[in-house]
Amino acid sequence: MNLTLKVWRQNGPGDAGRMVTYQVTDVSPDMSFLEMLDVLNERLILEGDDPVAFDHDCREGICGMCGMVINGVAHGEQRATTTCQLHMRHFEDGATVTIEPWRAAPFPVIKDLVVDRGSFDRIIQAGGFVSVPAGSAPDAHSVPVKKENADAAFDAATCIGCGACVAACPNGSASLFTGAKITHLGLLPQGQPERDSRALAMVEQMDLEGFGGCTNTGECTAVCPKGISLDVIAQMNRDYLKAAK
Amino acid sequence: MNYTTGEPIRDTKAPAGPIEDRWDTRRFSAKLVNPANKRKLTVIVVGTGLAGGSAAATLGELGYKVKSFCYQDSPRRAHSIAAQGGINAAKNYRGDGDSIHRLFYDTVKGGDFRARESNVYRLAQVSVNIIDQAVAQGVPFAREYGGLLDTRSFGGAQVSRTFYARGQTGQQLLLGAYQALERQIAAGTVEMHTRHEMLDLVISGGRARGVIVRDLVTGEIETHLADAVVLATGGYGNVFFLSTNAKGCNTTAIWRAHRRGAYFGNPCYTQIHPTCIPVSGEYQSKLTLMSESLRNDGRVWVPVTAGDSRAPGDIPESDRDYYLERIYPAFGNLVPRDIASRAAKNVCDEGRGVGPGGLGVYLDFADAIARLGRDAVEKKYGNLFEMYERITGEDPYTRPMRIYPAVHYTMGGLWVDYDLQSTIPGLFVIGEANFSDHGANRLGASALMQGLADGYFVLPTTIGDYLAGGPFGEVGKADVDEALGQVTGKIGRLLSVGGTRTADSFHRELGKLMWDHCGMERTEEGLRKALERIPELREEFWNNVKVPGDEEGLNQALERAGRVADFFDLAELMCLDALHRTESCGGHFRAESQTEDGEALRDDDGFAYVAAWEYGQDGTPVLHKEELDYEYVKMTQRSYK
Ligand SMILES: Cc1cc2nc3c(=O)[nH]c(=O)nc-3n(C[C@H](O)[C@H](O)[C@H](O)COP(=O)(O)OP(=O)(O)OC[C@H]3O[C@@H](n4cnc5c(N)ncnc54)[C@H](O)[C@@H]3O)c2cc1C
Ligand code: SF4
Ligand code: FES
């Protein structure tokens, strides 16, 4: 198939950026979206142009490194999918596809489609962990965990930190990401001792980074490749309010 | 390519005495660093996967000053995140007869008697603590209704010792290590440098003293110095271009260290994973693994007759060959990876493969769905089925999956002693980047175990013994300048070629050459051909590659070209190693060395050694042999029949 791509090009953080149009031909339906961009980049290199910069690594939907806004939707229109797991069979021959980076103040653009998501790491630094030095852990069976809790904790823990939720939110809120970690650790006995301090510190850090507040729009969960549910935001709010008392 | 033979390696630093006591003995004999001095000692850890992340976090906690590096935008993205199946541990929670000794035995046997007994025993011992550590961190492993941890069995083992978190075990374990690391970053003990790539090692006074890195965002070349350097940079399977590894995985860090004197152990040992999604086209950028746990319930088959092109559902039972169950009745579909991979290759070579190009076999869940119900199958494997459907556009609930072997893991890596120290004093190597513990073949769920054993438990003890001799004083300016010169020289050269081919196109060609001649089956003829072709291709690369842009700012094409350049050199050493080892063992199958019924034929009299290659003066490799003694496990022909 043949496609017209409109790609956001931006040389660096200081550059204003603009959309540039490219034609790609001979796109196979079995290609992933990133492989389609690879083909474009190979051509750009040979033509002496600057290839389009984009982040990616695992190409299996698990590392959270890839991410772009495709036709206005973070990771594209197919639900619960990362960009690397989106395949060209979902596009029509002759279609025009627009490709842009995540846009949110706490995710400054580095180049083209690459943004800086260091703010996510700093939210985790604020308290998204259990303080347990290596070598001091009790036997794993000494604390049983209800299967329902373990499963629900797992569901929240599957967040890949891609940032699509932020990119989709009209307020640029990181509540889905932060709520997922607070919920994951809050559901397990191991997470209890630091539960209050964790909620306070992570929420505070989220604000410090400049992420907006959550107004329950639900755009985040709609684009989340791991299907993280809005419940985690409610859980975060409950934990925060309880701890703030 | 020629090589010479040097002095054998006689001392691996493993303590003598009964194997159960060796690790205790080593721990007791290791010198300690007093807490006030720890603050004065700096350790560089390159890599933030399971090995590097856990090591940096633990060293930080112990009070050392740690500098940590990774090429991704966050330590959480390291390739370890992709591991699906699970992690082994000798907990014997099932009471099915597992023990430290049995895990030790299975691992030595699974590695085809090419791993060191002392190391493997320690790995089995420490495995127990890993699970405790991960659970305490909040890693949400699968649990039974009674609240206890669930386990499953994995290829090559008959006990249920694999702990898992749905199909995302690596992700959850890595997030545990990542969170521990972020905690130390917040505490100020670890200084994190993301989007930084190590491009060379600084050696001064005969010791590893630092690294040269490129800030991938600004393009700046930086020098970082320390009292010791730890490499945890993962495997080099991407030398084959197509593999299940993340795109960025590379050999640069360990190859540069090799050029500076670290021996490279068993470079030819590559694990080919039997259950990957087959290649679908020329543009393909990577292959995707389907967890081996699928073989617990899925049945592998091909048509009995070559060229049978009917749809799988139209092929009656009598016309199907469940070849693993037929040839290996004791293990059936659960034979180890090397055996399953080769068997798939053989049936495809006979023309009985399925799917486009005939390079595929069926992994069929029809029986499991009939027996357990679709819901139960979905619960167990749902996310894997979804992934398969996404990539192939076929529904595995109604049509068997198509799978084919793919490059997955490299057992070779920098040679290390029992302390995980390379032949360069002060350079430690952990996780997939070192050669240790798996021998010629790795059992499933054992890489995660090794990475975390190294990072949480082994390295933090052994490196202390080395650091107790520090601080090591000033680093020579000339040594730093020399390394800097190497790095900037290489970048300058790449940018100035201005040829007509992209780095990726060379990488693809090199990868194809390696897969054809140094892949699942190797022959003397093929390896010689590859050894002739690689230097030609490398020459063409350096004369005709086209790298756009300049050294400033983010330049992903430049990053890639630098990695491909190192893959050429490594590829050559891999082929040389494969050529000199005229036996078959584990992931190294030399067609000239097989039993009458086509199984790998080892030559224990000739080859029961680790091949540790030194980068010789003029580039001629020097082979140092480390003889392997088996005191506790009797060497036997592996049989899964
Ligand atoms: C798809 C898949 C599934 C798997 N499933 C399992 C499983 O179920 N069980 C199991 O036991 N094993 C499994 N494995 C194997 C296992 O995941 C790996 O062997 C293991 O995770 C390697 O960990 P590591 O810490 O050594 O390296 P990695 O996780 O690869 O980390 C390497 C780190 O080094 C950094 N790095 C590399 N080069 C440089 C450089 N030059 N400069 C700076 N930083 C650098 C990277 O940024 C990264 O942080 C699987 C592997 C794959 C591919
Ligand atoms: S919550 Fe979902 S969208 Fe947001 S970072 Fe996590 S995985 Fe990505
Ligand atoms: S590249 Fe890892 S999630 Fe897409």
CSV table of C-alpha atoms and ligand atoms in Angstrom, one decimal, chain A residues 57-58 60 62, chain B residues 45-54 68-88 152 154 162-163 167-170 173-174 192-193 195-200 212-214 216 231-235 243-246 248-254 256 271 273 276 286-293 337 387 407-410 430-434 438 442-452 454 563, ligand 1:
chain,number,residue,atom,x,y,z
A,57,ASP,CA,13.5,-0.5,21.9
A,58,CYS,CA,11.8,-3.8,22.7
A,60,GLU,CA,7.1,-6.0,21.8
A,62,ILE,CA,6.5,-4.0,26.9
B,45,VAL,CA,27.7,0.3,36.7
B,46,VAL,CA,26.9,0.3,33.0
B,47,GLY,CA,23.5,-1.2,32.3
B,48,THR,CA,20.3,-1.1,34.3
B,49,GLY,CA,18.7,-4.4,33.5
B,50,LEU,CA,18.1,-7.1,36.1
B,51,ALA,CA,21.8,-7.5,36.6
B,52,GLY,CA,22.9,-3.8,36.6
B,53,GLY,CA,19.8,-2.4,38.2
B,54,SER,CA,20.0,-4.8,41.1
B,68,SER,CA,24.8,4.2,36.7
B,69,PHE,CA,24.4,4.4,32.9
B,70,CYS,CA,22.0,3.1,30.3
B,71,TYR,CA,21.3,4.1,26.7
B,72,GLN,CA,17.5,4.2,27.0
B,73,ASP,CA,15.6,7.2,28.4
B,74,SER,CA,14.9,5.4,31.7
B,75,PRO,CA,16.5,2.5,33.6
B,76,ARG,CA,13.1,0.7,33.5
B,77,ARG,CA,13.3,0.1,29.8
B,78,ALA,CA,16.3,-2.3,29.8
B,79,HIS,CA,15.8,-5.4,27.7
B,80,SER,CA,15.1,-7.6,30.8
B,81,ILE,CA,11.7,-6.0,30.8
B,82,ALA,CA,10.7,-8.3,28.0
B,83,ALA,CA,11.3,-11.7,29.7
B,84,GLN,CA,8.0,-13.5,29.7
B,85,GLY,CA,8.2,-17.0,31.2
B,86,GLY,CA,9.5,-16.9,34.7
B,87,ILE,CA,12.4,-17.3,37.1
B,88,ASN,CA,13.7,-20.5,38.6
B,152,ARG,CA,5.1,-23.9,36.9
B,154,PHE,CA,9.6,-25.1,32.2
B,162,THR,CA,9.5,-21.6,38.0
B,163,PHE,CA,8.0,-18.5,39.6
B,167,GLY,CA,3.6,-13.7,31.0
B,168,GLN,CA,5.4,-10.6,32.3
B,169,THR,CA,7.9,-11.9,34.8
B,170,GLY,CA,10.8,-10.0,33.5
B,173,LEU,CA,11.2,-8.3,38.4
B,174,LEU,CA,12.9,-5.4,36.6
B,192,MET,CA,21.9,8.1,37.1
B,193,HIS,CA,22.9,8.9,33.6
B,195,ARG,CA,20.6,8.2,27.3
B,196,HIS,CA,24.3,7.7,27.7
B,197,GLU,CA,26.2,5.1,25.8
B,198,MET,CA,29.5,3.7,27.0
B,199,LEU,CA,31.9,3.7,24.0
B,200,ASP,CA,35.2,2.7,25.7
B,212,ILE,CA,34.1,7.1,28.0
B,213,VAL,CA,30.4,7.7,27.2
B,214,ARG,CA,28.5,9.7,24.7
B,216,LEU,CA,23.1,10.7,23.2
B,231,LEU,CA,29.5,-4.1,33.0
B,232,ALA,CA,25.9,-5.3,32.9
B,233,THR,CA,25.2,-4.5,29.3
B,234,GLY,CA,23.4,-7.7,28.3
B,235,GLY,CA,23.8,-10.1,25.4
B,243,SER,CA,16.6,-11.9,17.1
B,244,THR,CA,14.2,-11.6,19.9
B,245,ASN,CA,16.4,-9.0,21.6
B,246,ALA,CA,15.4,-5.4,21.9
B,248,GLY,CA,19.2,-1.4,20.9
B,249,CYS,CA,21.0,-4.5,22.4
B,250,ASN,CA,24.6,-4.5,21.3
B,251,THR,CA,28.1,-5.6,22.0
B,252,THR,CA,29.9,-2.3,22.1
B,253,ALA,CA,30.6,-2.2,25.8
B,254,ILE,CA,32.0,-5.7,26.2
B,256,ARG,CA,35.6,-2.4,23.7
B,271,GLN,CA,20.8,-20.0,22.3
B,273,HIS,CA,14.7,-20.3,21.1
B,276,CYS,CA,9.2,-17.6,18.1
B,286,LYS,CA,13.0,-8.2,14.9
B,287,LEU,CA,11.4,-11.4,15.9
B,288,THR,CA,9.0,-12.0,18.7
B,289,LEU,CA,9.2,-14.8,21.2
B,290,MET,CA,6.2,-16.8,22.4
B,291,SER,CA,6.9,-18.0,25.9
B,292,GLU,CA,8.2,-21.5,26.2
B,293,SER,CA,5.5,-22.1,28.8
B,337,ARG,CA,15.5,-25.5,23.8
B,387,MET,CA,0.3,-10.7,21.0
B,407,VAL,CA,18.2,-16.2,18.2
B,408,HIS,CA,17.4,-15.4,21.7
B,409,TYR,CA,20.3,-15.4,24.2
B,410,THR,CA,24.0,-15.6,24.2
B,430,ILE,CA,27.5,-9.6,35.4
B,431,GLY,CA,24.3,-10.9,33.9
B,432,GLU,CA,24.1,-11.9,30.2
B,433,ALA,CA,27.2,-9.8,29.5
B,434,ASN,CA,29.5,-12.4,31.1
B,438,HIS,CA,24.9,-21.6,31.6
B,442,ARG,CA,20.7,-22.1,29.0
B,443,LEU,CA,17.6,-23.7,30.6
B,444,GLY,CA,14.5,-21.6,30.5
B,445,ALA,CA,13.9,-19.2,33.4
B,446,SER,CA,17.6,-19.2,34.4
B,447,ALA,CA,18.8,-15.9,32.9
B,448,LEU,CA,16.6,-13.9,35.2
B,449,MET,CA,17.9,-15.9,38.1
B,450,GLN,CA,21.5,-15.4,37.1
B,451,GLY,CA,21.1,-11.7,36.5
B,452,LEU,CA,19.6,-11.1,39.9
B,454,ASP,CA,24.9,-11.6,40.4
B,563,ARG,CA,27.2,-0.7,17.1
C,1,LIG,C1,11.8,-12.0,24.6
C,1,LIG,C2,12.7,-12.6,25.7
C,1,LIG,C3,12.1,-13.4,26.7
C,1,LIG,C4,12.9,-13.8,27.8
C,1,LIG,N1,12.3,-14.6,28.7
C,1,LIG,C5,13.1,-15.0,29.8
C,1,LIG,C6,12.4,-15.8,30.8
C,1,LIG,O1,11.2,-16.0,30.8
C,1,LIG,N2,13.2,-16.2,31.8
C,1,LIG,C7,14.6,-15.9,31.9
C,1,LIG,O2,15.2,-16.3,32.8
C,1,LIG,N3,15.2,-15.2,30.9
C,1,LIG,C8,14.4,-14.8,29.8
C,1,LIG,N4,15.1,-14.1,28.8
C,1,LIG,C9,16.5,-13.7,28.9
C,1,LIG,C10,16.7,-12.6,29.9
C,1,LIG,O3,15.6,-11.6,29.7
C,1,LIG,C11,18.0,-11.8,29.7
C,1,LIG,O4,19.0,-12.7,29.5
C,1,LIG,C12,18.3,-10.9,30.8
C,1,LIG,O5,17.2,-10.1,31.1
C,1,LIG,C13,19.5,-10.0,30.6
C,1,LIG,O6,19.6,-9.1,31.7
C,1,LIG,P1,20.9,-8.2,31.8
C,1,LIG,O7,20.6,-7.4,33.1
C,1,LIG,O8,22.1,-9.0,31.8
C,1,LIG,O9,20.9,-7.3,30.5
C,1,LIG,P2,19.7,-6.3,29.9
C,1,LIG,O10,18.4,-6.4,30.6
C,1,LIG,O11,19.8,-6.6,28.4
C,1,LIG,O12,20.3,-4.9,30.2
C,1,LIG,C14,21.3,-4.3,29.5
C,1,LIG,C15,21.5,-2.9,30.0
C,1,LIG,O13,22.7,-2.4,29.5
C,1,LIG,C16,22.5,-1.1,28.9
C,1,LIG,N5,23.6,-1.0,27.9
C,1,LIG,C17,23.9,-1.9,27.0
C,1,LIG,N6,25.0,-1.4,26.3
C,1,LIG,C18,25.3,-0.2,26.8
C,1,LIG,C19,26.3,0.8,26.5
C,1,LIG,N7,27.2,0.6,25.6
C,1,LIG,N8,26.2,1.9,27.3
C,1,LIG,C20,25.3,2.1,28.2
C,1,LIG,N9,24.4,1.2,28.6
C,1,LIG,C21,24.4,0.1,27.8
C,1,LIG,C22,21.1,-1.1,28.5
C,1,LIG,O14,20.7,0.3,28.4
C,1,LIG,C23,20.4,-1.9,29.5
C,1,LIG,O15,20.1,-1.0,30.6
C,1,LIG,C24,14.3,-13.6,27.8
C,1,LIG,C25,14.9,-12.8,26.8
C,1,LIG,C26,14.1,-12.4,25.7
C,1,LIG,C27,14.7,-11.7,24.6
